[in-house]
Amino acid sequence: MRLLLVEDDELLASGLVLALYRAHYTVEHVRDGDAALEALAHNQFALMVLDLGLPKRDGMAVLHAMRARGDLTPVLILSARDATRDRIAGLDLGADDYLIKPFELDELLARLRVLMRRRSGQSVNQLQLGELQLDLDGLSATWQGKPVEMARMEFMLLHKMAESPQRVFSRAQLEESLYGWGEGVESNTIDVHVHHIRKKLSPSAIKTVRGVGYRIGLPEA
């Protein structure tokens, strides 16, 4: 799950990046409003966490601009502005949620899970595909009714593909979804993850589409 964090407070941002990474998000961090719009124009994100008091372009202006150009990325505003008029303005401009600083990390993560459920049309934070079940809250996998130990990137890769069972993903698309801008990725990294997933689930769990990439091979529930 790739998330864009727009926050100019470096101390807060560094703590959030670490916490979100541990919660299995791939986080891209930018520090001003112009950089946020540039990132949105050239990348796809599952969610955005947006501060309001930003350099160069205020968070409200960012929200207005992205919605005006048809960008429907779910947005959670994270701001110290606690006046009712600010919350109403943010929601009216198209924010999906509004959380006031200071905040509890567990509440932020819970609200992000709600936005992910809403985005995928699910009422619970679980994904079922054939004999595979992914618990997106507990970050755990079950195969044929038995728990399966998975590394962080294996879980994220499987989740990404299981969300769109009919879609074929190129290696580049999977790398972009799983790894941040500054992370070096070996050319065979995705292939290695796929190999491990097949060993843990089934050789047919992920299908290779020759010359294109990969798609999930499990039947839909």
PDB file of N, CA, C and O in Angstrom, residues 136-194:
ATOM      1  N   LEU A 136      -5.696  -7.661   6.963  1.00  0.00           N
ATOM      2  CA  LEU A 136      -4.968  -6.415   6.729  1.00  0.00           C
ATOM      3  C   LEU A 136      -4.752  -5.616   8.007  1.00  0.00           C
ATOM      4  O   LEU A 136      -3.934  -4.694   8.018  1.00  0.00           O
ATOM      5  N   ASP A 137      -5.465  -5.956   9.062  1.00  0.00           N
ATOM      6  CA  ASP A 137      -5.214  -5.336  10.364  1.00  0.00           C
ATOM      7  C   ASP A 137      -4.059  -6.040  11.072  1.00  0.00           C
ATOM      8  O   ASP A 137      -3.127  -5.414  11.560  1.00  0.00           O
ATOM      9  N   GLY A 138      -4.132  -7.356  11.121  1.00  0.00           N
ATOM     10  CA  GLY A 138      -3.096  -8.130  11.785  1.00  0.00           C
ATOM     11  C   GLY A 138      -1.894  -8.401  10.913  1.00  0.00           C
ATOM     12  O   GLY A 138      -0.895  -8.947  11.386  1.00  0.00           O
ATOM     13  N   LEU A 139      -1.983  -8.030   9.612  1.00  0.00           N
ATOM     14  CA  LEU A 139      -0.894  -8.231   8.656  1.00  0.00           C
ATOM     15  C   LEU A 139      -0.448  -9.694   8.646  1.00  0.00           C
ATOM     16  O   LEU A 139       0.738 -10.011   8.690  1.00  0.00           O
ATOM     17  N   SER A 140      -1.452 -10.578   8.572  1.00  0.00           N
ATOM     18  CA  SER A 140      -1.171 -12.013   8.584  1.00  0.00           C
ATOM     19  C   SER A 140      -1.916 -12.699   7.446  1.00  0.00           C
ATOM     20  O   SER A 140      -2.917 -12.193   6.937  1.00  0.00           O
ATOM     21  N   ALA A 141      -1.413 -13.868   7.072  1.00  0.00           N
ATOM     22  CA  ALA A 141      -1.999 -14.618   5.963  1.00  0.00           C
ATOM     23  C   ALA A 141      -2.388 -16.015   6.426  1.00  0.00           C
ATOM     24  O   ALA A 141      -1.717 -16.621   7.275  1.00  0.00           O
ATOM     25  N   THR A 142      -3.480 -16.514   5.858  1.00  0.00           N
ATOM     26  CA  THR A 142      -3.937 -17.875   6.112  1.00  0.00           C
ATOM     27  C   THR A 142      -4.132 -18.570   4.776  1.00  0.00           C
ATOM     28  O   THR A 142      -4.750 -18.010   3.863  1.00  0.00           O
ATOM     29  N   TRP A 143      -3.597 -19.767   4.649  1.00  0.00           N
ATOM     30  CA  TRP A 143      -3.722 -20.539   3.409  1.00  0.00           C
ATOM     31  C   TRP A 143      -4.304 -21.908   3.747  1.00  0.00           C
ATOM     32  O   TRP A 143      -3.770 -22.620   4.581  1.00  0.00           O
ATOM     33  N   GLN A 144      -5.431 -22.230   3.135  1.00  0.00           N
ATOM     34  CA  GLN A 144      -6.130 -23.486   3.396  1.00  0.00           C
ATOM     35  C   GLN A 144      -6.402 -23.666   4.885  1.00  0.00           C
ATOM     36  O   GLN A 144      -6.293 -24.757   5.434  1.00  0.00           O
ATOM     37  N   GLY A 145      -6.744 -22.562   5.533  1.00  0.00           N
ATOM     38  CA  GLY A 145      -7.113 -22.586   6.945  1.00  0.00           C
ATOM     39  C   GLY A 145      -5.961 -22.590   7.913  1.00  0.00           C
ATOM     40  O   GLY A 145      -6.168 -22.607   9.133  1.00  0.00           O
ATOM     41  N   LYS A 146      -4.726 -22.543   7.400  1.00  0.00           N
ATOM     42  CA  LYS A 146      -3.557 -22.572   8.274  1.00  0.00           C
ATOM     43  C   LYS A 146      -2.754 -21.290   8.129  1.00  0.00           C
ATOM     44  O   LYS A 146      -2.576 -20.787   7.007  1.00  0.00           O
ATOM     45  N   PRO A 147      -2.238 -20.740   9.238  1.00  0.00           N
ATOM     46  CA  PRO A 147      -1.438 -19.512   9.158  1.00  0.00           C
ATOM     47  C   PRO A 147      -0.140 -19.746   8.386  1.00  0.00           C
ATOM     48  O   PRO A 147       0.467 -20.811   8.470  1.00  0.00           O
ATOM     49  N   VAL A 148       0.256 -18.729   7.628  1.00  0.00           N
ATOM     50  CA  VAL A 148       1.474 -18.799   6.829  1.00  0.00           C
ATOM     51  C   VAL A 148       2.365 -17.624   7.222  1.00  0.00           C
ATOM     52  O   VAL A 148       1.924 -16.471   7.211  1.00  0.00           O
ATOM     53  N   GLU A 149       3.599 -17.916   7.567  1.00  0.00           N
ATOM     54  CA  GLU A 149       4.567 -16.865   7.889  1.00  0.00           C
ATOM     55  C   GLU A 149       5.040 -16.199   6.600  1.00  0.00           C
ATOM     56  O   GLU A 149       5.498 -16.873   5.678  1.00  0.00           O
ATOM     57  N   MET A 150       4.918 -14.886   6.551  1.00  0.00           N
ATOM     58  CA  MET A 150       5.331 -14.160   5.363  1.00  0.00           C
ATOM     59  C   MET A 150       6.171 -12.959   5.741  1.00  0.00           C
ATOM     60  O   MET A 150       5.878 -12.259   6.716  1.00  0.00           O
ATOM     61  N   ALA A 151       7.208 -12.722   4.960  1.00  0.00           N
ATOM     62  CA  ALA A 151       7.995 -11.504   5.133  1.00  0.00           C
ATOM     63  C   ALA A 151       7.148 -10.304   4.712  1.00  0.00           C
ATOM     64  O   ALA A 151       6.162 -10.437   3.982  1.00  0.00           O
ATOM     65  N   ARG A 152       7.552  -9.138   5.191  1.00  0.00           N
ATOM     66  CA  ARG A 152       6.790  -7.912   4.931  1.00  0.00           C
ATOM     67  C   ARG A 152       6.526  -7.709   3.442  1.00  0.00           C
ATOM     68  O   ARG A 152       5.392  -7.472   3.025  1.00  0.00           O
ATOM     69  N   MET A 153       7.559  -7.800   2.620  1.00  0.00           N
ATOM     70  CA  MET A 153       7.393  -7.536   1.197  1.00  0.00           C
ATOM     71  C   MET A 153       6.582  -8.622   0.493  1.00  0.00           C
ATOM     72  O   MET A 153       5.861  -8.345  -0.466  1.00  0.00           O
ATOM     73  N   GLU A 154       6.676  -9.850   0.973  1.00  0.00           N
ATOM     74  CA  GLU A 154       5.854 -10.920   0.404  1.00  0.00           C
ATOM     75  C   GLU A 154       4.375 -10.640   0.655  1.00  0.00           C
ATOM     76  O   GLU A 154       3.545 -10.776  -0.246  1.00  0.00           O
ATOM     77  N   PHE A 155       4.064 -10.233   1.884  1.00  0.00           N
ATOM     78  CA  PHE A 155       2.672  -9.912   2.221  1.00  0.00           C
ATOM     79  C   PHE A 155       2.164  -8.751   1.365  1.00  0.00           C
ATOM     80  O   PHE A 155       1.059  -8.789   0.818  1.00  0.00           O
ATOM     81  N   MET A 156       2.970  -7.710   1.243  1.00  0.00           N
ATOM     82  CA  MET A 156       2.560  -6.535   0.478  1.00  0.00           C
ATOM     83  C   MET A 156       2.363  -6.875  -1.003  1.00  0.00           C
ATOM     84  O   MET A 156       1.416  -6.407  -1.643  1.00  0.00           O
ATOM     85  N   LEU A 157       3.255  -7.692  -1.546  1.00  0.00           N
ATOM     86  CA  LEU A 157       3.132  -8.083  -2.946  1.00  0.00           C
ATOM     87  C   LEU A 157       1.868  -8.902  -3.164  1.00  0.00           C
ATOM     88  O   LEU A 157       1.105  -8.665  -4.123  1.00  0.00           O
ATOM     89  N   LEU A 158       1.628  -9.851  -2.284  1.00  0.00           N
ATOM     90  CA  LEU A 158       0.436 -10.689  -2.407  1.00  0.00           C
ATOM     91  C   LEU A 158      -0.839  -9.855  -2.268  1.00  0.00           C
ATOM     92  O   LEU A 158      -1.805 -10.041  -3.012  1.00  0.00           O
ATOM     93  N   HIS A 159      -0.831  -8.916  -1.327  1.00  0.00           N
ATOM     94  CA  HIS A 159      -1.990  -8.032  -1.142  1.00  0.00           C
ATOM     95  C   HIS A 159      -2.247  -7.197  -2.390  1.00  0.00           C
ATOM     96  O   HIS A 159      -3.387  -7.080  -2.859  1.00  0.00           O
ATOM     97  N   LYS A 160      -1.181  -6.616  -2.942  1.00  0.00           N
ATOM     98  CA  LYS A 160      -1.321  -5.787  -4.138  1.00  0.00           C
ATOM     99  C   LYS A 160      -1.951  -6.570  -5.286  1.00  0.00           C
ATOM    100  O   LYS A 160      -2.866  -6.083  -5.954  1.00  0.00           O
ATOM    101  N   MET A 161      -1.508  -7.781  -5.505  1.00  0.00           N
ATOM    102  CA  MET A 161      -2.004  -8.572  -6.625  1.00  0.00           C
ATOM    103  C   MET A 161      -3.400  -9.122  -6.347  1.00  0.00           C
ATOM    104  O   MET A 161      -4.242  -9.184  -7.241  1.00  0.00           O
ATOM    105  N   ALA A 162      -3.658  -9.511  -5.094  1.00  0.00           N
ATOM    106  CA  ALA A 162      -4.963 -10.080  -4.756  1.00  0.00           C
ATOM    107  C   ALA A 162      -6.077  -9.038  -4.807  1.00  0.00           C
ATOM    108  O   ALA A 162      -7.249  -9.373  -4.993  1.00  0.00           O
ATOM    109  N   GLU A 163      -5.726  -7.761  -4.633  1.00  0.00           N
ATOM    110  CA  GLU A 163      -6.728  -6.693  -4.743  1.00  0.00           C
ATOM    111  C   GLU A 163      -7.316  -6.613  -6.147  1.00  0.00           C
ATOM    112  O   GLU A 163      -8.458  -6.198  -6.325  1.00  0.00           O
ATOM    113  N   SER A 164      -6.514  -6.966  -7.150  1.00  0.00           N
ATOM    114  CA  SER A 164      -6.949  -6.882  -8.555  1.00  0.00           C
ATOM    115  C   SER A 164      -6.646  -8.214  -9.231  1.00  0.00           C
ATOM    116  O   SER A 164      -5.682  -8.341  -9.990  1.00  0.00           O
ATOM    117  N   PRO A 165      -7.473  -9.239  -8.958  1.00  0.00           N
ATOM    118  CA  PRO A 165      -7.139 -10.597  -9.400  1.00  0.00           C
ATOM    119  C   PRO A 165      -7.124 -10.796 -10.913  1.00  0.00           C
ATOM    120  O   PRO A 165      -6.545 -11.770 -11.388  1.00  0.00           O
ATOM    121  N   GLN A 166      -7.729  -9.899 -11.670  1.00  0.00           N
ATOM    122  CA  GLN A 166      -7.731 -10.038 -13.126  1.00  0.00           C
ATOM    123  C   GLN A 166      -6.604  -9.259 -13.793  1.00  0.00           C
ATOM    124  O   GLN A 166      -6.387  -9.376 -14.996  1.00  0.00           O
ATOM    125  N   ARG A 167      -5.876  -8.496 -13.018  1.00  0.00           N
ATOM    126  CA  ARG A 167      -4.876  -7.595 -13.596  1.00  0.00           C
ATOM    127  C   ARG A 167      -3.499  -8.251 -13.699  1.00  0.00           C
ATOM    128  O   ARG A 167      -3.098  -9.005 -12.820  1.00  0.00           O
ATOM    129  N   VAL A 168      -2.817  -7.963 -14.791  1.00  0.00           N
ATOM    130  CA  VAL A 168      -1.430  -8.393 -14.952  1.00  0.00           C
ATOM    131  C   VAL A 168      -0.526  -7.218 -14.602  1.00  0.00           C
ATOM    132  O   VAL A 168      -0.672  -6.126 -15.148  1.00  0.00           O
ATOM    133  N   PHE A 169       0.415  -7.441 -13.670  1.00  0.00           N
ATOM    134  CA  PHE A 169       1.319  -6.390 -13.212  1.00  0.00           C
ATOM    135  C   PHE A 169       2.709  -6.609 -13.811  1.00  0.00           C
ATOM    136  O   PHE A 169       3.231  -7.720 -13.780  1.00  0.00           O
ATOM    137  N   SER A 170       3.299  -5.548 -14.314  1.00  0.00           N
ATOM    138  CA  SER A 170       4.693  -5.624 -14.741  1.00  0.00           C
ATOM    139  C   SER A 170       5.592  -5.575 -13.511  1.00  0.00           C
ATOM    140  O   SER A 170       5.174  -5.147 -12.432  1.00  0.00           O
ATOM    141  N   ARG A 171       6.838  -5.990 -13.664  1.00  0.00           N
ATOM    142  CA  ARG A 171       7.779  -5.892 -12.556  1.00  0.00           C
ATOM    143  C   ARG A 171       7.925  -4.445 -12.093  1.00  0.00           C
ATOM    144  O   ARG A 171       8.002  -4.161 -10.902  1.00  0.00           O
ATOM    145  N   ALA A 172       7.976  -3.519 -13.055  1.00  0.00           N
ATOM    146  CA  ALA A 172       8.141  -2.106 -12.710  1.00  0.00           C
ATOM    147  C   ALA A 172       6.972  -1.602 -11.869  1.00  0.00           C
ATOM    148  O   ALA A 172       7.159  -0.845 -10.910  1.00  0.00           O
ATOM    149  N   GLN A 173       5.745  -2.016 -12.205  1.00  0.00           N
ATOM    150  CA  GLN A 173       4.581  -1.587 -11.434  1.00  0.00           C
ATOM    151  C   GLN A 173       4.626  -2.138 -10.014  1.00  0.00           C
ATOM    152  O   GLN A 173       4.292  -1.435  -9.053  1.00  0.00           O
ATOM    153  N   LEU A 174       5.048  -3.379  -9.876  1.00  0.00           N
ATOM    154  CA  LEU A 174       5.129  -3.980  -8.545  1.00  0.00           C
ATOM    155  C   LEU A 174       6.247  -3.342  -7.720  1.00  0.00           C
ATOM    156  O   LEU A 174       6.077  -3.081  -6.528  1.00  0.00           O
ATOM    157  N   GLU A 175       7.375  -3.062  -8.350  1.00  0.00           N
ATOM    158  CA  GLU A 175       8.466  -2.396  -7.639  1.00  0.00           C
ATOM    159  C   GLU A 175       8.036  -1.016  -7.159  1.00  0.00           C
ATOM    160  O   GLU A 175       8.330  -0.612  -6.031  1.00  0.00           O
ATOM    161  N   GLU A 176       7.328  -0.271  -8.002  1.00  0.00           N
ATOM    162  CA  GLU A 176       6.887   1.073  -7.643  1.00  0.00           C
ATOM    163  C   GLU A 176       5.925   1.031  -6.474  1.00  0.00           C
ATOM    164  O   GLU A 176       5.928   1.907  -5.609  1.00  0.00           O
ATOM    165  N   SER A 177       5.081   0.002  -6.433  1.00  0.00           N
ATOM    166  CA  SER A 177       4.105  -0.122  -5.358  1.00  0.00           C
ATOM    167  C   SER A 177       4.745  -0.505  -4.033  1.00  0.00           C
ATOM    168  O   SER A 177       4.319  -0.050  -2.975  1.00  0.00           O
ATOM    169  N   LEU A 178       5.808  -1.321  -4.087  1.00  0.00           N
ATOM    170  CA  LEU A 178       6.387  -1.878  -2.870  1.00  0.00           C
ATOM    171  C   LEU A 178       7.549  -1.077  -2.303  1.00  0.00           C
ATOM    172  O   LEU A 178       7.796  -1.117  -1.096  1.00  0.00           O
ATOM    173  N   TYR A 179       8.262  -0.356  -3.163  1.00  0.00           N
ATOM    174  CA  TYR A 179       9.496   0.289  -2.719  1.00  0.00           C
ATOM    175  C   TYR A 179       9.422   1.805  -2.886  1.00  0.00           C
ATOM    176  O   TYR A 179       8.815   2.311  -3.827  1.00  0.00           O
ATOM    177  N   GLY A 180      10.054   2.510  -1.959  1.00  0.00           N
ATOM    178  CA  GLY A 180      10.066   3.962  -2.004  1.00  0.00           C
ATOM    179  C   GLY A 180      11.018   4.494  -3.044  1.00  0.00           C
ATOM    180  O   GLY A 180      11.820   3.765  -3.640  1.00  0.00           O
ATOM    181  N   TRP A 181      10.966   5.810  -3.257  1.00  0.00           N
ATOM    182  CA  TRP A 181      11.785   6.466  -4.278  1.00  0.00           C
ATOM    183  C   TRP A 181      13.277   6.262  -4.051  1.00  0.00           C
ATOM    184  O   TRP A 181      14.033   6.074  -4.986  1.00  0.00           O
ATOM    185  N   GLY A 182      13.694   6.281  -2.797  1.00  0.00           N
ATOM    186  CA  GLY A 182      15.120   6.242  -2.528  1.00  0.00           C
ATOM    187  C   GLY A 182      15.689   4.852  -2.307  1.00  0.00           C
ATOM    188  O   GLY A 182      16.857   4.699  -1.978  1.00  0.00           O
ATOM    189  N   GLU A 183      14.865   3.814  -2.457  1.00  0.00           N
ATOM    190  CA  GLU A 183      15.324   2.461  -2.184  1.00  0.00           C
ATOM    191  C   GLU A 183      15.886   1.812  -3.442  1.00  0.00           C
ATOM    192  O   GLU A 183      15.236   1.785  -4.482  1.00  0.00           O
ATOM    193  N   GLY A 184      17.096   1.289  -3.331  1.00  0.00           N
ATOM    194  CA  GLY A 184      17.671   0.555  -4.445  1.00  0.00           C
ATOM    195  C   GLY A 184      17.036  -0.826  -4.538  1.00  0.00           C
ATOM    196  O   GLY A 184      16.896  -1.518  -3.531  1.00  0.00           O
ATOM    197  N   VAL A 185      16.644  -1.224  -5.743  1.00  0.00           N
ATOM    198  CA  VAL A 185      15.966  -2.504  -5.945  1.00  0.00           C
ATOM    199  C   VAL A 185      16.746  -3.318  -6.969  1.00  0.00           C
ATOM    200  O   VAL A 185      16.990  -2.850  -8.080  1.00  0.00           O
ATOM    201  N   GLU A 186      17.126  -4.534  -6.595  1.00  0.00           N
ATOM    202  CA  GLU A 186      17.809  -5.414  -7.534  1.00  0.00           C
ATOM    203  C   GLU A 186      16.849  -5.843  -8.644  1.00  0.00           C
ATOM    204  O   GLU A 186      15.636  -5.920  -8.442  1.00  0.00           O
ATOM    205  N   SER A 187      17.395  -6.155  -9.803  1.00  0.00           N
ATOM    206  CA  SER A 187      16.565  -6.461 -10.967  1.00  0.00           C
ATOM    207  C   SER A 187      15.702  -7.704 -10.770  1.00  0.00           C
ATOM    208  O   SER A 187      14.644  -7.833 -11.397  1.00  0.00           O
ATOM    209  N   ASN A 188      16.129  -8.628  -9.902  1.00  0.00           N
ATOM    210  CA  ASN A 188      15.366  -9.866  -9.720  1.00  0.00           C
ATOM    211  C   ASN A 188      14.597  -9.904  -8.406  1.00  0.00           C
ATOM    212  O   ASN A 188      14.124 -10.967  -7.993  1.00  0.00           O
ATOM    213  N   THR A 189      14.469  -8.761  -7.747  1.00  0.00           N
ATOM    214  CA  THR A 189      13.832  -8.725  -6.427  1.00  0.00           C
ATOM    215  C   THR A 189      12.400  -9.253  -6.466  1.00  0.00           C
ATOM    216  O   THR A 189      12.006 -10.081  -5.633  1.00  0.00           O
ATOM    217  N   ILE A 190      11.605  -8.793  -7.407  1.00  0.00           N
ATOM    218  CA  ILE A 190      10.211  -9.238  -7.510  1.00  0.00           C
ATOM    219  C   ILE A 190      10.161 -10.729  -7.793  1.00  0.00           C
ATOM    220  O   ILE A 190       9.337 -11.464  -7.222  1.00  0.00           O
ATOM    221  N   ASP A 191      11.025 -11.211  -8.664  1.00  0.00           N
ATOM    222  CA  ASP A 191      11.062 -12.643  -8.983  1.00  0.00           C
ATOM    223  C   ASP A 191      11.330 -13.473  -7.728  1.00  0.00           C
ATOM    224  O   ASP A 191      10.743 -14.544  -7.535  1.00  0.00           O
ATOM    225  N   VAL A 192      12.213 -12.976  -6.867  1.00  0.00           N
ATOM    226  CA  VAL A 192      12.534 -13.696  -5.627  1.00  0.00           C
ATOM    227  C   VAL A 192      11.317 -13.749  -4.707  1.00  0.00           C
ATOM    228  O   VAL A 192      10.997 -14.804  -4.132  1.00  0.00           O
ATOM    229  N   HIS A 193      10.628 -12.624  -4.565  1.00  0.00           N
ATOM    230  CA  HIS A 193       9.414 -12.612  -3.736  1.00  0.00           C
ATOM    231  C   HIS A 193       8.374 -13.584  -4.275  1.00  0.00           C
ATOM    232  O   HIS A 193       7.732 -14.317  -3.514  1.00  0.00           O
ATOM    233  N   VAL A 194       8.179 -13.584  -5.581  1.00  0.00           N
ATOM    234  CA  VAL A 194       7.200 -14.485  -6.208  1.00  0.00           C
ATOM    235  C   VAL A 194       7.586 -15.938  -5.936  1.00  0.00           C
ATOM    236  O   VAL A 194       6.728 -16.780  -5.614  1.00  0.00           O
TER     237      VAL A 194
END
